[in-house]
mmCIF file of C-alpha atoms in Angstrom:
data_model
loop_
_atom_site.group_PDB
_atom_site.id
_atom_site.type_symbol
_atom_site.label_atom_id
_atom_site.label_comp_id
_atom_site.label_asym_id
_atom_site.label_seq_id
_atom_site.Cartn_x
_atom_site.Cartn_y
_atom_site.Cartn_z
ATOM 1 C CA MET A 215 21.660 -17.149 -15.725
ATOM 2 C CA ARG A 216 20.967 -17.304 -19.435
ATOM 3 C CA GLU A 217 19.776 -20.853 -19.185
ATOM 4 C CA LEU A 218 17.362 -19.863 -16.394
ATOM 5 C CA LEU A 219 15.841 -16.902 -18.327
ATOM 6 C CA ALA A 220 16.079 -18.142 -21.912
ATOM 7 C CA ALA A 221 12.787 -18.950 -23.747
ATOM 8 C CA ARG A 222 11.848 -22.610 -24.675
ATOM 9 C CA GLU A 223 11.455 -23.218 -28.433
ATOM 10 C CA ALA A 224 8.639 -25.719 -27.816
ATOM 11 C CA ASP A 225 6.721 -23.225 -25.764
ATOM 12 C CA ALA A 226 4.051 -21.366 -27.752
ATOM 13 C CA THR A 227 3.706 -18.664 -25.081
ATOM 14 C CA PRO A 228 4.775 -15.129 -26.408
ATOM 15 C CA LEU A 229 8.450 -14.461 -25.604
ATOM 16 C CA TYR A 230 7.866 -11.580 -23.367
ATOM 17 C CA LEU A 231 5.479 -13.610 -21.103
ATOM 18 C CA GLN A 232 8.044 -16.460 -21.049
ATOM 19 C CA LEU A 233 10.714 -14.071 -19.902
ATOM 20 C CA ALA A 234 8.372 -12.418 -17.308
ATOM 21 C CA ARG A 235 7.618 -15.978 -15.901
ATOM 22 C CA ASN A 236 11.243 -16.903 -15.838
ATOM 23 C CA LEU A 237 12.265 -13.578 -14.157
ATOM 24 C CA ARG A 238 9.392 -13.967 -11.679
ATOM 25 C CA GLN A 239 10.604 -17.439 -10.703
ATOM 26 C CA HIS A 240 14.235 -16.261 -10.613
ATOM 27 C CA LEU A 241 13.361 -13.395 -8.242
ATOM 28 C CA ALA A 242 11.157 -15.607 -6.076
ATOM 29 C CA SER A 243 14.169 -17.813 -5.467
ATOM 30 C CA GLY A 244 15.917 -14.910 -3.777
ATOM 31 C CA ALA A 245 18.441 -14.351 -6.565
ATOM 32 C CA ILE A 246 18.052 -10.598 -6.145
ATOM 33 C CA ASP A 247 17.126 -9.151 -2.809
ATOM 34 C CA ALA A 248 14.047 -6.898 -2.471
ATOM 35 C CA GLY A 249 15.085 -3.316 -2.951
ATOM 36 C CA ASN A 250 17.986 -4.157 -5.208
ATOM 37 C CA ALA A 251 18.261 -3.135 -8.843
ATOM 38 C CA LEU A 252 17.371 -5.395 -11.821
ATOM 39 C CA PRO A 253 19.960 -5.673 -14.555
ATOM 40 C CA SER A 254 19.483 -3.142 -17.302
ATOM 41 C CA GLU A 255 17.390 -3.852 -20.394
ATOM 42 C CA ARG A 256 20.662 -4.040 -22.407
ATOM 43 C CA ASP A 257 22.203 -6.533 -19.989
ATOM 44 C CA LEU A 258 19.075 -8.706 -19.830
ATOM 45 C CA SER A 259 18.966 -8.637 -23.715
ATOM 46 C CA ALA A 260 22.453 -9.824 -23.829
ATOM 47 C CA MET A 261 21.858 -12.442 -21.191
ATOM 48 C CA THR A 262 18.766 -13.942 -22.875
ATOM 49 C CA GLY A 263 19.368 -13.366 -26.511
ATOM 50 C CA MET A 264 16.064 -11.527 -26.785
ATOM 51 C CA SER A 265 15.373 -8.144 -28.224
ATOM 52 C CA ARG A 266 15.282 -5.102 -25.979
ATOM 53 C CA VAL A 267 11.616 -4.602 -26.982
ATOM 54 C CA THR A 268 10.834 -8.126 -25.681
ATOM 55 C CA VAL A 269 12.757 -7.435 -22.441
ATOM 56 C CA ARG A 270 10.980 -4.198 -21.945
ATOM 57 C CA LYS A 271 7.503 -5.761 -22.370
ATOM 58 C CA ALA A 272 8.471 -8.477 -19.837
ATOM 59 C CA ILE A 273 9.673 -5.874 -17.360
ATOM 60 C CA GLU A 274 6.457 -3.864 -17.823
ATOM 61 C CA GLN A 275 4.393 -6.978 -17.144
ATOM 62 C CA LEU A 276 6.258 -7.514 -13.848
ATOM 63 C CA ILE A 277 5.811 -3.869 -12.911
ATOM 64 C CA ALA A 278 2.112 -4.183 -13.580
ATOM 65 C CA GLU A 279 2.062 -7.177 -11.232
ATOM 66 C CA GLY A 280 3.857 -5.358 -8.507
ATOM 67 C CA VAL A 281 6.971 -7.641 -8.699
ATOM 68 C CA LEU A 282 9.138 -4.816 -9.878
ATOM 69 C CA VAL A 283 9.010 -1.055 -9.366
ATOM 70 C CA ARG A 284 10.520 1.641 -11.600
ATOM 71 C CA LYS A 285 12.053 4.653 -10.008
ATOM 72 C CA GLN A 286 12.436 7.631 -12.342
ATOM 73 C CA GLY A 287 16.062 8.313 -13.117
ATOM 74 C CA SER A 288 17.370 5.354 -11.035
ATOM 75 C CA GLY A 289 16.249 2.171 -12.818
ATOM 76 C CA THR A 290 14.047 -0.856 -12.099
ATOM 77 C CA PHE A 291 14.085 -2.487 -8.699
ATOM 78 C CA VAL A 292 12.699 -5.632 -7.064
ATOM 79 C CA ALA A 293 9.654 -4.487 -5.063
ATOM 80 C CA ARG A 294 9.537 -4.850 -1.335
ATOM 81 C CA ARG A 295 6.543 -6.554 0.100
ATOM 82 C CA ILE A 296 5.448 -4.904 3.374
ATOM 83 C CA ASP A 297 4.337 -6.938 6.381
ATOM 84 C CA ALA A 298 2.025 -4.756 8.373
ATOM 85 C CA ALA A 299 0.981 -6.005 11.841
ATOM 86 C CA GLY A 300 -2.735 -6.333 11.681
ATOM 87 C CA SER A 301 -3.021 -6.583 15.510
ATOM 88 C CA VAL A 302 -0.980 -3.495 16.391
ATOM 89 C CA LEU A 303 -2.296 0.116 16.276
ATOM 90 C CA SER A 304 0.421 2.129 14.593
ATOM 91 C CA SER A 305 0.586 4.998 12.090
ATOM 92 C CA PHE A 306 1.700 4.888 8.501
ATOM 93 C CA SER A 307 4.487 7.254 9.265
ATOM 94 C CA ASP A 308 5.796 5.213 12.164
ATOM 95 C CA ASP A 309 5.603 1.975 10.048
ATOM 96 C CA ALA A 310 7.551 3.638 7.249
ATOM 97 C CA ARG A 311 10.256 4.840 9.598
ATOM 98 C CA ALA A 312 10.546 1.422 11.204
ATOM 99 C CA ARG A 313 11.370 0.053 7.677
ATOM 100 C CA GLY A 314 13.972 2.709 7.203
ATOM 101 C CA GLU A 315 11.999 4.651 4.693
ATOM 102 C CA ASP A 316 10.864 8.320 4.702
ATOM 103 C CA PRO A 317 7.112 8.740 4.968
ATOM 104 C CA GLY A 318 5.358 11.331 2.784
ATOM 105 C CA THR A 319 2.010 12.890 2.299
ATOM 106 C CA VAL A 320 0.296 14.364 -0.716
ATOM 107 C CA TRP A 321 -2.892 16.248 0.481
ATOM 108 C CA ILE A 322 -6.038 15.758 -1.444
ATOM 109 C CA SER A 323 -8.283 17.817 0.795
ATOM 110 C CA LYS A 324 -8.520 19.419 4.304
ATOM 111 C CA SER A 325 -11.911 20.869 5.232
ATOM 112 C CA TYR A 326 -14.553 20.977 7.936
ATOM 113 C CA GLY A 327 -18.088 19.689 7.445
ATOM 114 C CA GLU A 328 -20.827 17.411 8.855
ATOM 115 C CA PRO A 329 -20.592 13.610 9.183
ATOM 116 C CA THR A 330 -22.780 11.171 7.321
ATOM 117 C CA GLU A 331 -25.021 8.929 9.338
ATOM 118 C CA GLU A 332 -22.510 6.161 9.039
ATOM 119 C CA GLU A 333 -19.668 8.280 10.133
ATOM 120 C CA ALA A 334 -21.533 9.756 13.088
ATOM 121 C CA ALA A 335 -22.523 6.252 14.234
ATOM 122 C CA ALA A 336 -18.906 5.084 13.864
ATOM 123 C CA LEU A 337 -17.544 8.007 15.932
ATOM 124 C CA GLY A 338 -20.490 7.999 18.453
ATOM 125 C CA ILE A 339 -21.222 11.636 17.828
ATOM 126 C CA PRO A 340 -24.556 13.365 17.175
ATOM 127 C CA PRO A 341 -25.559 14.083 13.580
ATOM 128 C CA GLY A 342 -24.594 17.622 12.739
ATOM 129 C CA THR A 343 -21.368 17.635 14.857
ATOM 130 C CA ARG A 344 -18.576 19.520 13.069
ATOM 131 C CA VAL A 345 -15.869 17.197 11.842
ATOM 132 C CA ALA A 346 -12.605 17.536 9.957
ATOM 133 C CA ARG A 347 -12.322 15.705 6.684
ATOM 134 C CA LEU A 348 -8.805 14.854 5.623
ATOM 135 C CA GLY A 349 -7.901 13.181 2.272
ATOM 136 C CA ARG A 350 -4.375 12.253 1.420
ATOM 137 C CA VAL A 351 -2.094 9.947 -0.503
ATOM 138 C CA ARG A 352 0.490 8.194 1.665
ATOM 139 C CA LEU A 353 4.016 7.652 0.363
ATOM 140 C CA SER A 354 6.896 5.598 1.608
ATOM 141 C CA GLY A 355 10.312 6.226 0.012
ATOM 142 C CA GLY A 356 8.591 8.402 -2.428
ATOM 143 C CA GLU A 357 6.298 5.726 -3.656
ATOM 144 C CA PRO A 358 2.482 6.066 -3.355
ATOM 145 C CA LEU A 359 1.150 3.105 -1.313
ATOM 146 C CA ALA A 360 -2.187 4.160 0.108
ATOM 147 C CA ILE A 361 -5.084 6.624 -0.169
ATOM 148 C CA GLU A 362 -6.708 7.644 3.143
ATOM 149 C CA HIS A 363 -9.883 9.589 3.894
ATOM 150 C CA ALA A 364 -10.217 10.334 7.630
ATOM 151 C CA VAL A 365 -13.008 11.934 9.590
ATOM 152 C CA VAL A 366 -12.196 13.396 12.954
ATOM 153 C CA PRO A 367 -14.338 15.330 15.439
ATOM 154 C CA ALA A 368 -13.305 18.978 14.802
ATOM 155 C CA GLN A 369 -12.830 19.622 18.584
ATOM 156 C CA HIS A 370 -9.719 17.488 18.394
ATOM 157 C CA LEU A 371 -8.212 19.337 15.342
ATOM 158 C CA PRO A 372 -8.654 23.090 15.917
ATOM 159 C CA ARG A 373 -6.030 23.950 13.211
ATOM 160 C CA LEU A 374 -6.023 21.904 10.024
ATOM 161 C CA GLU A 375 -2.849 23.587 8.800
ATOM 162 C CA ALA A 376 -0.978 22.249 11.797
ATOM 163 C CA ILE A 377 -1.398 18.605 10.615
ATOM 164 C CA GLY A 378 1.939 17.294 9.212
ATOM 165 C CA THR A 379 2.568 13.832 7.756
ATOM 166 C CA SER A 380 1.135 12.161 10.811
ATOM 167 C CA LEU A 381 -2.521 12.481 11.976
ATOM 168 C CA TYR A 382 -1.777 10.433 15.099
ATOM 169 C CA ALA A 383 0.947 12.904 16.089
ATOM 170 C CA ALA A 384 -1.497 15.710 15.710
ATOM 171 C CA LEU A 385 -4.077 13.983 17.804
ATOM 172 C CA THR A 386 -1.460 13.214 20.435
ATOM 173 C CA ALA A 387 -0.521 16.873 20.555
ATOM 174 C CA ALA A 388 -4.166 17.763 20.985
ATOM 175 C CA GLY A 389 -4.337 15.529 24.051
ATOM 176 C CA VAL A 390 -6.253 12.708 22.551
ATOM 177 C CA PRO A 391 -3.592 10.041 21.738
ATOM 178 C CA PRO A 392 -4.850 7.035 19.803
ATOM 179 C CA ALA A 393 -4.499 3.979 22.022
ATOM 180 C CA MET A 394 -6.714 1.233 20.481
ATOM 181 C CA GLY A 395 -9.021 0.582 17.600
ATOM 182 C CA THR A 396 -10.803 -1.852 15.331
ATOM 183 C CA GLN A 397 -10.417 -2.276 11.560
ATOM 184 C CA ARG A 398 -11.997 -4.257 8.784
ATOM 185 C CA LEU A 399 -10.218 -5.399 5.754
ATOM 186 C CA ARG A 400 -11.552 -6.632 2.491
ATOM 187 C CA ALA A 401 -10.057 -7.343 -1.038
ATOM 188 C CA CYS A 402 -11.253 -5.269 -3.879
ATOM 189 C CA LEU A 403 -10.194 -3.967 -7.280
ATOM 190 C CA ALA A 404 -8.759 -0.491 -7.873
ATOM 191 C CA THR A 405 -10.952 1.994 -9.657
ATOM 192 C CA PRO A 406 -9.474 3.913 -12.516
ATOM 193 C CA THR A 407 -8.909 6.925 -10.277
ATOM 194 C CA GLU A 408 -7.334 4.859 -7.477
ATOM 195 C CA ALA A 409 -5.108 3.069 -9.974
ATOM 196 C CA GLY A 410 -3.886 6.377 -11.343
ATOM 197 C CA ILE A 411 -3.096 7.855 -7.951
ATOM 198 C CA LEU A 412 -1.286 4.597 -6.740
ATOM 199 C CA SER A 413 0.621 4.149 -9.917
ATOM 200 C CA THR A 414 -0.788 0.677 -10.550
ATOM 201 C CA ARG A 415 -3.039 -0.748 -13.245
ATOM 202 C CA GLN A 416 -6.794 -0.488 -13.335
ATOM 203 C CA ASN A 417 -8.510 -3.414 -11.566
ATOM 204 C CA ALA A 418 -5.293 -4.231 -9.681
ATOM 205 C CA ALA A 419 -5.944 -5.835 -6.334
ATOM 206 C CA VAL A 420 -6.280 -3.433 -3.410
ATOM 207 C CA LEU A 421 -7.095 -3.764 0.270
ATOM 208 C CA ARG A 422 -9.880 -1.532 1.536
ATOM 209 C CA ILE A 423 -9.619 -0.885 5.244
ATOM 210 C CA GLU A 424 -12.071 0.860 7.623
ATOM 211 C CA ARG A 425 -10.598 1.783 10.973
ATOM 212 C CA VAL A 426 -12.087 3.395 14.099
ATOM 213 C CA THR A 427 -9.424 4.594 16.616
ATOM 214 C CA ARG A 428 -10.100 5.346 20.179
ATOM 215 C CA THR A 429 -8.280 6.847 23.167
ATOM 216 C CA ALA A 430 -7.460 4.796 26.280
ATOM 217 C CA GLN A 431 -10.844 6.069 27.756
ATOM 218 C CA GLY A 432 -12.753 4.647 24.854
ATOM 219 C CA GLU A 433 -13.562 7.950 22.998
ATOM 220 C CA ALA A 434 -13.611 7.503 19.205
ATOM 221 C CA VAL A 435 -11.250 10.099 17.612
ATOM 222 C CA GLU A 436 -10.874 8.887 14.060
ATOM 223 C CA PHE A 437 -12.847 6.994 11.340
ATOM 224 C CA THR A 438 -10.663 6.363 8.308
ATOM 225 C CA ARG A 439 -11.326 4.592 5.100
ATOM 226 C CA SER A 440 -8.145 3.596 3.221
ATOM 227 C CA VAL A 441 -7.111 1.890 -0.021
ATOM 228 C CA TYR A 442 -3.772 0.014 0.090
ATOM 229 C CA ARG A 443 -1.853 -1.507 -2.814
ATOM 230 C CA GLY A 444 -2.515 -5.140 -2.603
ATOM 231 C CA ASP A 445 0.666 -6.008 -4.479
ATOM 232 C CA ARG A 446 2.830 -4.382 -1.757
ATOM 233 C CA TYR A 447 1.048 -5.124 1.528
ATOM 234 C CA ASP A 448 0.608 -8.233 3.582
ATOM 235 C CA PHE A 449 -1.358 -7.675 6.887
ATOM 236 C CA VAL A 450 -0.081 -10.194 9.481
ATOM 237 C CA SER A 451 -1.710 -11.163 12.777
ATOM 238 C CA GLU A 452 -0.509 -13.210 15.697
ATOM 239 C CA LEU A 453 -2.862 -16.190 16.466
ATOM 240 C CA SER A 454 -3.200 -17.737 19.954
ATOM 241 C CA GLY A 455 -4.450 -21.188 20.858
ATOM 242 C CA LEU A 456 -8.060 -21.983 21.267
ATOM 243 C CA PRO A 457 -9.680 -21.653 24.705
ATOM 244 C CA GLY A 458 -9.196 -24.728 26.882
ATOM 245 C CA GLY A 459 -6.060 -25.706 25.024
ATOM 246 C CA GLY A 460 -7.813 -27.260 22.024
ATOM 247 C CA THR A 461 -6.249 -27.384 18.560
ATOM 248 C CA MET A 462 -7.522 -26.383 15.123
ATOM 249 C CA ALA A 463 -7.874 -30.146 14.318
ATOM 250 C CA ASP A 464 -10.187 -30.793 17.241
#
C-alpha cells in the first residue's frame, strides 16, 4: 500500500495533494468499501512516510470533495454515494430506511401564511389561500444531506405539531396520500448558509430540486424546493426505447 500512496519525487505537486490524489484513486478502485473506516492519521503517516500534518491536510481535502466523511468521535469513513430513483415518488424517510439508515429532521420553521404567486400557481390554489410553510434539514444516519422548504395547503395539515420526520406520512394520515408528481433538477453552487447547514464547503456542488406532488385524483398537495448535497447524491432514471423501436443512433 505504501507504493500506491507514496509521493513521487519528480512531482512538483504539494505532498498533501499528491496523497489526496493517490488516496482518491485507491478508494475508487474499491480498496475500502463505502461506509468503512479509513486508516488513522498515525497509520497513514507510517504507511506513506509523510508527516501527520500532511496526512491531515490530504484527508481534509477529500472531506471537502465529499470522498470522505468525518464522524465525531468515530473517525473518518469512505462516503457513500446515494442512488436516488429519479422516476419514483418516495419520501426522504423511506429512502433512508431502505438504505438501512435512520432518517432524521431538524426543523427550521413551521408556520402558516399565504402563498407567493409562483407557489399558488404550482399548487393550483387561489392567491390568499392559507398554506403551511415547513422548513427543515433532512438527515440520514445523523448526517445532513438536504434542506427542504415545503408549501402545503393548510387544509391538509390542520396541526403542524403533529408532523414527524415524514411529511408524506402526515399527508397520508390526513387522507391525501401523495401518489404522483413532477420535479425539476438543476446543478448549482451552495451558498455560504447552505454550505454551513450541510457541513460542506462554500460553492460546493448542490442539486436544486423543485417538486409538485399530487394525489391519485390529481390534486396538488405539496410544492417543495430542496437543496441536496451534490457530492452524495446521484439521481438515476430508467430509460425506455424510442417510439417505433428506433435507436438513439437513428
